[in-house]
PDB file of C-alpha atoms and ligand atoms in Angstrom:
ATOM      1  CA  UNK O   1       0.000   0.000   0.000  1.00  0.00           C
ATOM      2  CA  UNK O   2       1.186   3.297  -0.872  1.00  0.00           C
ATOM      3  CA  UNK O   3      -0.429   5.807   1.162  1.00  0.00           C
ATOM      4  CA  UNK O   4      -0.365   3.974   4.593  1.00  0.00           C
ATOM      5  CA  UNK O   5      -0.981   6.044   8.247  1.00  0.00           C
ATOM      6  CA  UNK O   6      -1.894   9.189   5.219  1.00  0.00           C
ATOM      7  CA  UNK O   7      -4.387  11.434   5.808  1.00  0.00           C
ATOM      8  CA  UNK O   8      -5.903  12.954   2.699  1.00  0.00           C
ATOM      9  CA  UNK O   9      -8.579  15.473   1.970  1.00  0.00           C
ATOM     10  CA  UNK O  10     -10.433  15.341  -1.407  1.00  0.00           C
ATOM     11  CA  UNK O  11     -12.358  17.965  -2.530  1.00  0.00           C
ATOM     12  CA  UNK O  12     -15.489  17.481  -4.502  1.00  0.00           C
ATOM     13  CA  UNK O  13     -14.884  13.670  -3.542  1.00  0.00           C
ATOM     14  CA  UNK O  14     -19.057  13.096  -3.539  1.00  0.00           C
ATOM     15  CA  UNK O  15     -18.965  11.798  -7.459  1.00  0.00           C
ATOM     16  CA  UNK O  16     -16.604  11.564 -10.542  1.00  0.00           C
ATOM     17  CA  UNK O  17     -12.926  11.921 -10.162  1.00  0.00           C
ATOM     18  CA  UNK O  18     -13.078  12.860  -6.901  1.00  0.00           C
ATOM     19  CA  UNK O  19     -14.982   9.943  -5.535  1.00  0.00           C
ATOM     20  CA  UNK O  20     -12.727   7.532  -7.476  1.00  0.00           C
ATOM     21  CA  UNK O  21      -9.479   9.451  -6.204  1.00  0.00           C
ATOM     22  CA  UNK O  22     -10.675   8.937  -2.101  1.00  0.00           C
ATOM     23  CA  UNK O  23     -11.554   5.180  -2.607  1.00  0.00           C
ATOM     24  CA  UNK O  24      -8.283   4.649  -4.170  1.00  0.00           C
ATOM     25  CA  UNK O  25      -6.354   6.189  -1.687  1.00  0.00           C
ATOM     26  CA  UNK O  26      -8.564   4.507   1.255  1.00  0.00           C
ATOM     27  CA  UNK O  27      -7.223   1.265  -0.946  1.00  0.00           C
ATOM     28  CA  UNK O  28      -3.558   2.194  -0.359  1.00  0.00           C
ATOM     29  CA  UNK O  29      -4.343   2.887   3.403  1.00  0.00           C
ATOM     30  CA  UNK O  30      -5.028   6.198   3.564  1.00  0.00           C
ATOM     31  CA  UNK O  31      -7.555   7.769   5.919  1.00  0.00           C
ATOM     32  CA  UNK O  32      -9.768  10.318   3.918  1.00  0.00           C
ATOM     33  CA  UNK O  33     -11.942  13.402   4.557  1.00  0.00           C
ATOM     34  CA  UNK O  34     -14.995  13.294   1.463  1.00  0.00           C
ATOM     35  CA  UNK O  35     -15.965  16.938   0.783  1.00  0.00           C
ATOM     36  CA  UNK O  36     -19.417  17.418  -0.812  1.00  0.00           C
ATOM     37  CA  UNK O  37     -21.194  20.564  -2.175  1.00  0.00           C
ATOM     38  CA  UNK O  38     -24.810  19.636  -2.345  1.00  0.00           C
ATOM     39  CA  UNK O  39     -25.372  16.490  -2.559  1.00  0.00           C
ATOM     40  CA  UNK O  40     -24.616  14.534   1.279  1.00  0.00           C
ATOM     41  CA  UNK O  41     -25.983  11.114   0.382  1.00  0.00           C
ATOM     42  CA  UNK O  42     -23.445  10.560  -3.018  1.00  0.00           C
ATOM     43  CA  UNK O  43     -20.784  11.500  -0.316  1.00  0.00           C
ATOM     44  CA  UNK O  44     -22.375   9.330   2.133  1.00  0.00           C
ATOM     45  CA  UNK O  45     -22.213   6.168  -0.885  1.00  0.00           C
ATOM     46  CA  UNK O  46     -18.248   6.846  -1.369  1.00  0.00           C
ATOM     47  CA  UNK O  47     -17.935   6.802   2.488  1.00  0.00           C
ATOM     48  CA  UNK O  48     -20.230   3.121   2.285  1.00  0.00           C
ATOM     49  CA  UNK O  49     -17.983   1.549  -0.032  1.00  0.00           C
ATOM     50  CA  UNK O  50     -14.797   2.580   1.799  1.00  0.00           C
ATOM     51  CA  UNK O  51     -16.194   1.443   5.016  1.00  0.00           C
ATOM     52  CA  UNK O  52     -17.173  -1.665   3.161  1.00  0.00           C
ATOM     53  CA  UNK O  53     -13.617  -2.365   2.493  1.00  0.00           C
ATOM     54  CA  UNK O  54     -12.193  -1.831   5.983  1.00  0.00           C
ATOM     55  CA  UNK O  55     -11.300   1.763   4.938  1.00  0.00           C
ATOM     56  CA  UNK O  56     -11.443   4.805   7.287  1.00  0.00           C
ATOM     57  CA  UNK O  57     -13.076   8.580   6.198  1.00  0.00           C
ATOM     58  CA  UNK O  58     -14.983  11.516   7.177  1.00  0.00           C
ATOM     59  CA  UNK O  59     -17.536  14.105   5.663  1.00  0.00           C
ATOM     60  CA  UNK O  60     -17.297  17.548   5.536  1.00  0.00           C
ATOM     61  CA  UNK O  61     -19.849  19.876   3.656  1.00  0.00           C
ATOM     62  CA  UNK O  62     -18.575  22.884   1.926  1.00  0.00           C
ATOM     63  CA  UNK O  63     -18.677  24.975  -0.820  1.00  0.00           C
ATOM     64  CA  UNK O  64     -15.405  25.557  -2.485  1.00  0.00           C
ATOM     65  CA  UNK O  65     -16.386  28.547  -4.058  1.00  0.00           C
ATOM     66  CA  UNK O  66     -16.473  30.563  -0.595  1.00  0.00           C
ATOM     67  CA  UNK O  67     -13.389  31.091   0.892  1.00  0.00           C
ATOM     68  CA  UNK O  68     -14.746  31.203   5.043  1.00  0.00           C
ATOM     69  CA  UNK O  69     -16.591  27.126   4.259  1.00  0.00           C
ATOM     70  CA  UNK O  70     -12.548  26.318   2.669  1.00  0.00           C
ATOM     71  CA  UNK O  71     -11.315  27.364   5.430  1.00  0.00           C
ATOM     72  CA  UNK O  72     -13.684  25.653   7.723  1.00  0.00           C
ATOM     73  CA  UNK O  73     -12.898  22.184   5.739  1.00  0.00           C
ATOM     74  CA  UNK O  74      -9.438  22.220   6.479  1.00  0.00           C
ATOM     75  CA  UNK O  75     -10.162  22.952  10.142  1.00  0.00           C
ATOM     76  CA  UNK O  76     -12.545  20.250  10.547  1.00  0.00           C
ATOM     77  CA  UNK O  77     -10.402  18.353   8.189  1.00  0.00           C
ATOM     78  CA  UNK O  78      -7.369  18.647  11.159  1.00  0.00           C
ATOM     79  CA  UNK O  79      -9.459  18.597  13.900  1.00  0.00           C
ATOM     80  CA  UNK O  80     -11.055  14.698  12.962  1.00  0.00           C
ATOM     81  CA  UNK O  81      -7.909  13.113  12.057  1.00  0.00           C
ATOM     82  CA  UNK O  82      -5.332  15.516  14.052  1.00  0.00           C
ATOM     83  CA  UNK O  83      -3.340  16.276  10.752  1.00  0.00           C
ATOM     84  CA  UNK O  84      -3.262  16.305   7.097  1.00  0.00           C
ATOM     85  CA  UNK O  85      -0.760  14.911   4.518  1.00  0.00           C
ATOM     86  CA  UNK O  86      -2.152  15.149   1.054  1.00  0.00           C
ATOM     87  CA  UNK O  87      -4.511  17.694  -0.171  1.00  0.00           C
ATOM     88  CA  UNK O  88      -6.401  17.166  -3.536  1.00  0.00           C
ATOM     89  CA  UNK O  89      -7.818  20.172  -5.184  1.00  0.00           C
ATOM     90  CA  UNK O  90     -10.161  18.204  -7.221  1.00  0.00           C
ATOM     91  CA  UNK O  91     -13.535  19.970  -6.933  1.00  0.00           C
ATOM     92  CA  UNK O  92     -14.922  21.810 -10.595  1.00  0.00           C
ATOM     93  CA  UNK O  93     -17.447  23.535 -12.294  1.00  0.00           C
ATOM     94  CA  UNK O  94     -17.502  24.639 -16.188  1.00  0.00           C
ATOM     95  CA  UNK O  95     -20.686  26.363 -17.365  1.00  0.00           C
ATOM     96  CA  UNK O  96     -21.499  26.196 -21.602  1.00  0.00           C
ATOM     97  CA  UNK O  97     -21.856  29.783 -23.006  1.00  0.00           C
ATOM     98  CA  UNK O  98     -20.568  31.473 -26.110  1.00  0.00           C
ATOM     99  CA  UNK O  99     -18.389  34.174 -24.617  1.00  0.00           C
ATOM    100  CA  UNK O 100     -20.726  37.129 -25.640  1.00  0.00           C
ATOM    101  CA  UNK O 101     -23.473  35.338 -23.542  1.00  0.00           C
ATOM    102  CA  UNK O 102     -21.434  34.274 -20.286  1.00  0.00           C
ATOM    103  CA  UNK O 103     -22.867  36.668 -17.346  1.00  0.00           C
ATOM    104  CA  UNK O 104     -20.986  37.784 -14.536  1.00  0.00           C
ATOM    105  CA  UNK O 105     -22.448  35.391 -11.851  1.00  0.00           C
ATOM    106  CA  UNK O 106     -21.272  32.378 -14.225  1.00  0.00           C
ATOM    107  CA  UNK O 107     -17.874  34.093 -14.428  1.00  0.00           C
ATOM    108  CA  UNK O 108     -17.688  34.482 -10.695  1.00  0.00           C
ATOM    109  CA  UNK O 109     -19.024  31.166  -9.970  1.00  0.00           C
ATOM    110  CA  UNK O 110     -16.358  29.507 -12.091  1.00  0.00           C
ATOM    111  CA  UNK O 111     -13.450  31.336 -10.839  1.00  0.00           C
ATOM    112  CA  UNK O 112     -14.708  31.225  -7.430  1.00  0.00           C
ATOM    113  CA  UNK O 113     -14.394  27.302  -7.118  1.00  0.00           C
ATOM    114  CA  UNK O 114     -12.101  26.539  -9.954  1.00  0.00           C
ATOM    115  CA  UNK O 115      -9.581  29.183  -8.972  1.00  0.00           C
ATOM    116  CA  UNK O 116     -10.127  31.036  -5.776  1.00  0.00           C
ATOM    117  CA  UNK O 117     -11.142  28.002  -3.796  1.00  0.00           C
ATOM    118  CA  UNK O 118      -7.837  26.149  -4.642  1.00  0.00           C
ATOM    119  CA  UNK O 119      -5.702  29.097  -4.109  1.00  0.00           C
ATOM    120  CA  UNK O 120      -7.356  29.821  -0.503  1.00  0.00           C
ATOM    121  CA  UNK O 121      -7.472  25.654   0.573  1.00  0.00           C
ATOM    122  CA  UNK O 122      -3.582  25.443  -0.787  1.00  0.00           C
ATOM    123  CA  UNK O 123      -2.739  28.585   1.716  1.00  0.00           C
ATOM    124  CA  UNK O 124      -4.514  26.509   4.438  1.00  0.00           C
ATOM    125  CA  UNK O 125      -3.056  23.528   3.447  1.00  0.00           C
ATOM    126  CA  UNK O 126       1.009  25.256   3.358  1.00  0.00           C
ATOM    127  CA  UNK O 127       0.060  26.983   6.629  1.00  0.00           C
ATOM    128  CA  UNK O 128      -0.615  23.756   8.351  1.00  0.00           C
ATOM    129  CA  UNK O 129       2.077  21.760   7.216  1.00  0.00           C
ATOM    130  CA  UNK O 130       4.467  25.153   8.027  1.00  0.00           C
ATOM    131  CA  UNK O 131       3.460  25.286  11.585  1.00  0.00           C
ATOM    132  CA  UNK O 132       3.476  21.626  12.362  1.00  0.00           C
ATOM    133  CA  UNK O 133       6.875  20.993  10.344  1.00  0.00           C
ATOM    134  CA  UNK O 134       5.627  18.652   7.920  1.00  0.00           C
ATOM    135  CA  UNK O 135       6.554  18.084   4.304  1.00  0.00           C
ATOM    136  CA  UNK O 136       3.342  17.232   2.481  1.00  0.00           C
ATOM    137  CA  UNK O 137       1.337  16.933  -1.241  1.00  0.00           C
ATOM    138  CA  UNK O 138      -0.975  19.539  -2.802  1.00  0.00           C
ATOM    139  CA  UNK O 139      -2.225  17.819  -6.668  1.00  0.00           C
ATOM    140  CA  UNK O 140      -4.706  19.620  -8.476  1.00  0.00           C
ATOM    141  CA  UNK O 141      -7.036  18.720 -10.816  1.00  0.00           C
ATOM    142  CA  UNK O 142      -6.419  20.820 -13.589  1.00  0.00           C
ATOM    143  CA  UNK O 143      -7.399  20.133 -17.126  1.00  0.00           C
ATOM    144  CA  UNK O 144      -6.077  19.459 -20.836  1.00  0.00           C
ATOM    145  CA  UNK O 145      -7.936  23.258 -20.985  1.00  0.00           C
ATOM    146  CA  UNK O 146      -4.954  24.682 -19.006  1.00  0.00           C
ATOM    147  CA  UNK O 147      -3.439  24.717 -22.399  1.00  0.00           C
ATOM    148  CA  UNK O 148      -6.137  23.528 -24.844  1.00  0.00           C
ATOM    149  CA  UNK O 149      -8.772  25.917 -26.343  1.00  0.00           C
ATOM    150  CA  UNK O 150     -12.099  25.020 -25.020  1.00  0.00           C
ATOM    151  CA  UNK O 151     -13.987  27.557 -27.351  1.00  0.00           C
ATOM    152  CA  UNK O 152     -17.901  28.440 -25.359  1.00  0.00           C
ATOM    153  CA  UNK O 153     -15.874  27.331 -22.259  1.00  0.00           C
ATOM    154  CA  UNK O 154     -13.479  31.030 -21.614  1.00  0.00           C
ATOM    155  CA  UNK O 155     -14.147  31.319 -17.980  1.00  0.00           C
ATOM    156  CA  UNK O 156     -13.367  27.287 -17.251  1.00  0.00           C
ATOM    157  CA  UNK O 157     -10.070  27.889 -19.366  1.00  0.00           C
ATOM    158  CA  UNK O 158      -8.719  30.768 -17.905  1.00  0.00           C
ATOM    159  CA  UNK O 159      -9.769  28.584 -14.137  1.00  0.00           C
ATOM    160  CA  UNK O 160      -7.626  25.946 -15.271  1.00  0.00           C
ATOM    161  CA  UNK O 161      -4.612  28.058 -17.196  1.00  0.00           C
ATOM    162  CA  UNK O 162      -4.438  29.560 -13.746  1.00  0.00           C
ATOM    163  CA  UNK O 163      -3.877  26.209 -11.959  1.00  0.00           C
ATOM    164  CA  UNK O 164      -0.774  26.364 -14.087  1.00  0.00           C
ATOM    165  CA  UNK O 165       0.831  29.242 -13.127  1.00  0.00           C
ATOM    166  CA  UNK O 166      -0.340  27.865  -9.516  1.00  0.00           C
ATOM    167  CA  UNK O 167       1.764  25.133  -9.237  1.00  0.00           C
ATOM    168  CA  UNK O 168       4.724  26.444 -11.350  1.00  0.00           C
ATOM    169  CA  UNK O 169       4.960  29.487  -8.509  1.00  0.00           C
ATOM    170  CA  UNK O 170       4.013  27.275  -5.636  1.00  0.00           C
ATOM    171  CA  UNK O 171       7.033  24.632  -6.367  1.00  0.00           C
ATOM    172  CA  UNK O 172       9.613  27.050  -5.980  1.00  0.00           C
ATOM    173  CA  UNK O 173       8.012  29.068  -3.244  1.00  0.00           C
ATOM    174  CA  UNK O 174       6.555  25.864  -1.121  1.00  0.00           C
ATOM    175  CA  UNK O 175       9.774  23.443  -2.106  1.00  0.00           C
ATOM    176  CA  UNK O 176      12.020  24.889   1.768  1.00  0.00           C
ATOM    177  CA  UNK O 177       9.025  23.713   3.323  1.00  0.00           C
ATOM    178  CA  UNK O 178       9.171  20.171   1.760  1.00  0.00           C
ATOM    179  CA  UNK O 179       6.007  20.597  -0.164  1.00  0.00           C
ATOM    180  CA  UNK O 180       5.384  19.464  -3.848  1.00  0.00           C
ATOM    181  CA  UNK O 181       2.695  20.669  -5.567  1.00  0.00           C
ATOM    182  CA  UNK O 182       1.577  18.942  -8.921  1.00  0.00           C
ATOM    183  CA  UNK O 183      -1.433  19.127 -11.736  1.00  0.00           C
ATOM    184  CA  UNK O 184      -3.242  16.524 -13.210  1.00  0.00           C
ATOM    185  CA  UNK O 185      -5.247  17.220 -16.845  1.00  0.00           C
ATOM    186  CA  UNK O 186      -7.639  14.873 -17.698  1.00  0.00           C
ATOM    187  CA  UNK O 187      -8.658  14.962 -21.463  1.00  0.00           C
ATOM    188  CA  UNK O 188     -12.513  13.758 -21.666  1.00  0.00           C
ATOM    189  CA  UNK O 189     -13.476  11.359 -18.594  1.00  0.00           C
ATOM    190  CA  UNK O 190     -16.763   9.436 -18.432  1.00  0.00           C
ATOM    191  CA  UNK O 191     -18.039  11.485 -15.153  1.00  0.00           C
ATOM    192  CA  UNK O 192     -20.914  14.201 -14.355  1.00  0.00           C
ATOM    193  CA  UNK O 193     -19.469  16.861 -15.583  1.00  0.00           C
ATOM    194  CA  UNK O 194     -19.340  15.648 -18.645  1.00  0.00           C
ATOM    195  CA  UNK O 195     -23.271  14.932 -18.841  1.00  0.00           C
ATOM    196  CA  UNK O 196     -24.176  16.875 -21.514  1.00  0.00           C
ATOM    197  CA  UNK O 197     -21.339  15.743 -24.146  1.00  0.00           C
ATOM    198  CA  UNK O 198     -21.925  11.524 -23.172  1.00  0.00           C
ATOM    199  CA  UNK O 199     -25.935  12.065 -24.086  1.00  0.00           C
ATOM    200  CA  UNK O 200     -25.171  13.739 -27.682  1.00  0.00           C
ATOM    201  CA  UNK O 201     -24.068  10.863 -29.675  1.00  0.00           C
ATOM    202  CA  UNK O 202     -22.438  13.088 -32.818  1.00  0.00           C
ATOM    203  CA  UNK O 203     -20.633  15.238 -30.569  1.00  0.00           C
ATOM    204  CA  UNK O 204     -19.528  12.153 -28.638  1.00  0.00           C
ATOM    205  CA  UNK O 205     -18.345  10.257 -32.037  1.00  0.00           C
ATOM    206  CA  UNK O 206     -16.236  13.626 -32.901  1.00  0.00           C
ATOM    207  CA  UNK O 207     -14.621  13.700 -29.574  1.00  0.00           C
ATOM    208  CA  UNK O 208     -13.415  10.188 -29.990  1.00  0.00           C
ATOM    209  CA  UNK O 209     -12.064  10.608 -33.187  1.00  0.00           C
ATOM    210  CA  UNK O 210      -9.444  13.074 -31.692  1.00  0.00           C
ATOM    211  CA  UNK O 211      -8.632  10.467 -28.860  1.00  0.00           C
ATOM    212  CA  UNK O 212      -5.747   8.532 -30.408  1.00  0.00           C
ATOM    213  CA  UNK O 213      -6.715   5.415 -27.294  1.00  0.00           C
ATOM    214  CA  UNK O 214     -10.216   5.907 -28.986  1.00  0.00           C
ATOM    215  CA  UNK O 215     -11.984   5.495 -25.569  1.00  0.00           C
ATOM    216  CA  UNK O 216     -12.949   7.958 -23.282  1.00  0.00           C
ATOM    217  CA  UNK O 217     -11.056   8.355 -19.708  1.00  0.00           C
ATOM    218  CA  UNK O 218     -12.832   6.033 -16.297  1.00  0.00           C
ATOM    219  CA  UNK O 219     -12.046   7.677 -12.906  1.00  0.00           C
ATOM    220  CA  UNK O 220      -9.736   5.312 -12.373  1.00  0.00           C
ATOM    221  CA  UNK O 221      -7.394   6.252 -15.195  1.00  0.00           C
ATOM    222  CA  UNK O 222      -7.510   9.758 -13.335  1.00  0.00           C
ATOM    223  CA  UNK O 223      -7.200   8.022  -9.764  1.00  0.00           C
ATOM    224  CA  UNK O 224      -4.073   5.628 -10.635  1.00  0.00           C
ATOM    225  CA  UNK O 225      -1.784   8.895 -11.110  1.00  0.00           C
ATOM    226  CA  UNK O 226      -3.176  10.667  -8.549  1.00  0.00           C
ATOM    227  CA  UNK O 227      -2.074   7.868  -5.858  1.00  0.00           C
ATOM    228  CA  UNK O 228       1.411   8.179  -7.186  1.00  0.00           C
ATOM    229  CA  UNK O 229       1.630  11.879  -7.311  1.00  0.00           C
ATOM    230  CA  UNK O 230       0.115  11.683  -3.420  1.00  0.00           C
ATOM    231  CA  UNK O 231       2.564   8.936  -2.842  1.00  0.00           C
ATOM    232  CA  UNK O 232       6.539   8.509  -2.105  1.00  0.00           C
ATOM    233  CA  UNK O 233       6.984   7.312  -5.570  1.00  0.00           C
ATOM    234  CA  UNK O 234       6.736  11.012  -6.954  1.00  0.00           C
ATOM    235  CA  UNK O 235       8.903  12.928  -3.780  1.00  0.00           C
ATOM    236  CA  UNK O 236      11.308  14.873  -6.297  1.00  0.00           C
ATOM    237  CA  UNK O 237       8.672  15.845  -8.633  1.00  0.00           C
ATOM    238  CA  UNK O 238       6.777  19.181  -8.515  1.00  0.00           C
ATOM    239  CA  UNK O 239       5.503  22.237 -10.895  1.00  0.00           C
ATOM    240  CA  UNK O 240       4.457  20.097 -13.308  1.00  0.00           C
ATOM    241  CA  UNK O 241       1.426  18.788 -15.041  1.00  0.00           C
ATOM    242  CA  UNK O 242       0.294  15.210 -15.709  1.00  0.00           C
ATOM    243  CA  UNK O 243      -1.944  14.359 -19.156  1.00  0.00           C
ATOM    244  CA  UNK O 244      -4.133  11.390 -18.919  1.00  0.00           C
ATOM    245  CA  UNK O 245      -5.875  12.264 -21.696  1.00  0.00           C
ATOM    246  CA  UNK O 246      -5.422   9.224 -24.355  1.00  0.00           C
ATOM    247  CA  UNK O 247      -3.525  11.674 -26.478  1.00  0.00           C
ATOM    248  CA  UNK O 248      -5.878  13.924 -27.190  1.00  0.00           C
ATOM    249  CA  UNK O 249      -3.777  17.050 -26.629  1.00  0.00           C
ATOM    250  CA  UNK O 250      -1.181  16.218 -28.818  1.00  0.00           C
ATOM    251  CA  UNK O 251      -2.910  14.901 -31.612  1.00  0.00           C
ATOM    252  CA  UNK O 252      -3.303  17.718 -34.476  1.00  0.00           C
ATOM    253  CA  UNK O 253      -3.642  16.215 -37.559  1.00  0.00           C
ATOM    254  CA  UNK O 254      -3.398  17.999 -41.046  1.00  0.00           C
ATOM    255  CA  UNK O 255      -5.784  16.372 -43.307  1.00  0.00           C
TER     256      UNK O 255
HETATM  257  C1  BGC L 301     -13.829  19.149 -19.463  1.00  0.00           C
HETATM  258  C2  BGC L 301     -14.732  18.240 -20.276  1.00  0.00           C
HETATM  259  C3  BGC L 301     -14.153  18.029 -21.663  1.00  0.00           C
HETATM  260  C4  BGC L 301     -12.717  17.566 -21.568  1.00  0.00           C
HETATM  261  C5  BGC L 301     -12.059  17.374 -22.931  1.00  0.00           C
HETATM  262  C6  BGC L 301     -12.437  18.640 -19.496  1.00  0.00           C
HETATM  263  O1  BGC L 301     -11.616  19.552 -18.817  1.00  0.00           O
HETATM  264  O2  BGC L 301     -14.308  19.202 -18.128  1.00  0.00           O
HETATM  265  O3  BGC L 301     -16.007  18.835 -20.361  1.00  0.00           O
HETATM  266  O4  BGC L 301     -14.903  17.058 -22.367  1.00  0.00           O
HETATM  267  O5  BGC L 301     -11.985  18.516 -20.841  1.00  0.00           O
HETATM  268  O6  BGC L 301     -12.273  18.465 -23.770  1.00  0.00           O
END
């Protein structure tokens, strides 16, 4: 096991990526804290199935998006298992617009939990592990938009192209302190947020004819780097992002 006497808080860990990331790392022994928005009994499922396999975790309610309920998560977070080692920005929104369309409260609600909530739970996270001299592991779930166009998806991509100058500043500035910091960009991954795009069968066929795998991501794909980036196995790396996108970003193709 890889992540044994860990304590790891997920965010957004009620459904998708996130729920797949906290059962895996319950798997390799961790103990985990499942953070849900608005939905209690999806977080209360992923809790069921670690239980179910001898695992140990914890739910916490809060919305990412305000910084005084981020702040409360990581205090709860501490205060139920005494510490924490790994934190996993993982909780996202993207909202469909054309850009002339895109209002201001679907601007601010994007940037608020894609952006502002992982820059305000990573300052919670550094100050913990600061004052109780710890090193420790910050991975964020970026995307393949931190680089990618996204066109109808501007606010999402400027969220994620953010995460990249996140972790590029926080390596240098976090690395006396013994703490990595490391994205992960999923290309397209079978999971909620992705509703819209599995229902619409032509736009699903075009997406998977720019996926060189030809398949679409599982949670698990996601989850499998996430417990080695969380994990011994990736102590020298940091600043840097992770694909798992079946070659989809690099896979322009003149006709
Ligand atoms: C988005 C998905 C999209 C995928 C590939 C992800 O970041 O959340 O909606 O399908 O990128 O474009």
């Amino acid at each position: 096991m890889k992540l044994t006497d860990k304590v790891a808080l997920i965010t957004g860990s009620s459904q998708g990526i996130g729920a797949a990331i906290a059962q895996r790392f319950a798997a390799e022994g961790a103990r985990v804290v499942i953070n849900y928005n608005s939905n209690p009994d999806k977080a209360k499922e992923v809790l069921a199935n670690i239980e179910a396999k001898g695992g140990t975790g914890f739910i916490v309610g809060a919305n990412l998006g305000v910084v005084a309920d981020v702040q409360r998560l990581i205090s709860d977070s501490i205060a139920h298992f005494g510490r924490l080692d790994i934190l996993v920005n993982n909780a996202g929104i993207e909202i469909h617009a054309p850009f002339w369309e895109a209002t201001e409260a679907d601007y601010d609600k994007v940037l608020a939990v894609n952006a502002k909530g992982v820059f305000f739970a990573t300052q919670e996270m550094a100050k913990h592990l600061m004052a109780t001299k710890r090193p420790g592991k910050i991975i964020n779930m970026s995307s393949v938009h931190e680089d990618l166009p996204f066109p109808n998806f501007t606010a999402y991509c400027m969220s994620k192209g953010a995460l990249k100058m996140m972790a590029r500043n926080l390596s240098i500035e976090l690395a006396p302190f013994g703490i990595t910091i490391n994205n992960i960009a999923p290309g397209a991954i079978q999971t909620p947020i992705n509703t819209a795009l599995l229902n619409d069968p032509v736009k699903l066929t075009a997406l998977l004819g720019q996926i060189p795998l030809k398949r679409l991501g599982t949670t698990d794909d996601v989850a499998n780097l996430a417990v080695f980036l969380a994990s011994a196995d990736s102590d020298y790396v940091t600043g840097s992002t992770y694909l798992v996108d079946g070659g989809l970003t690099w896979n322009y193709q003149e006709q």
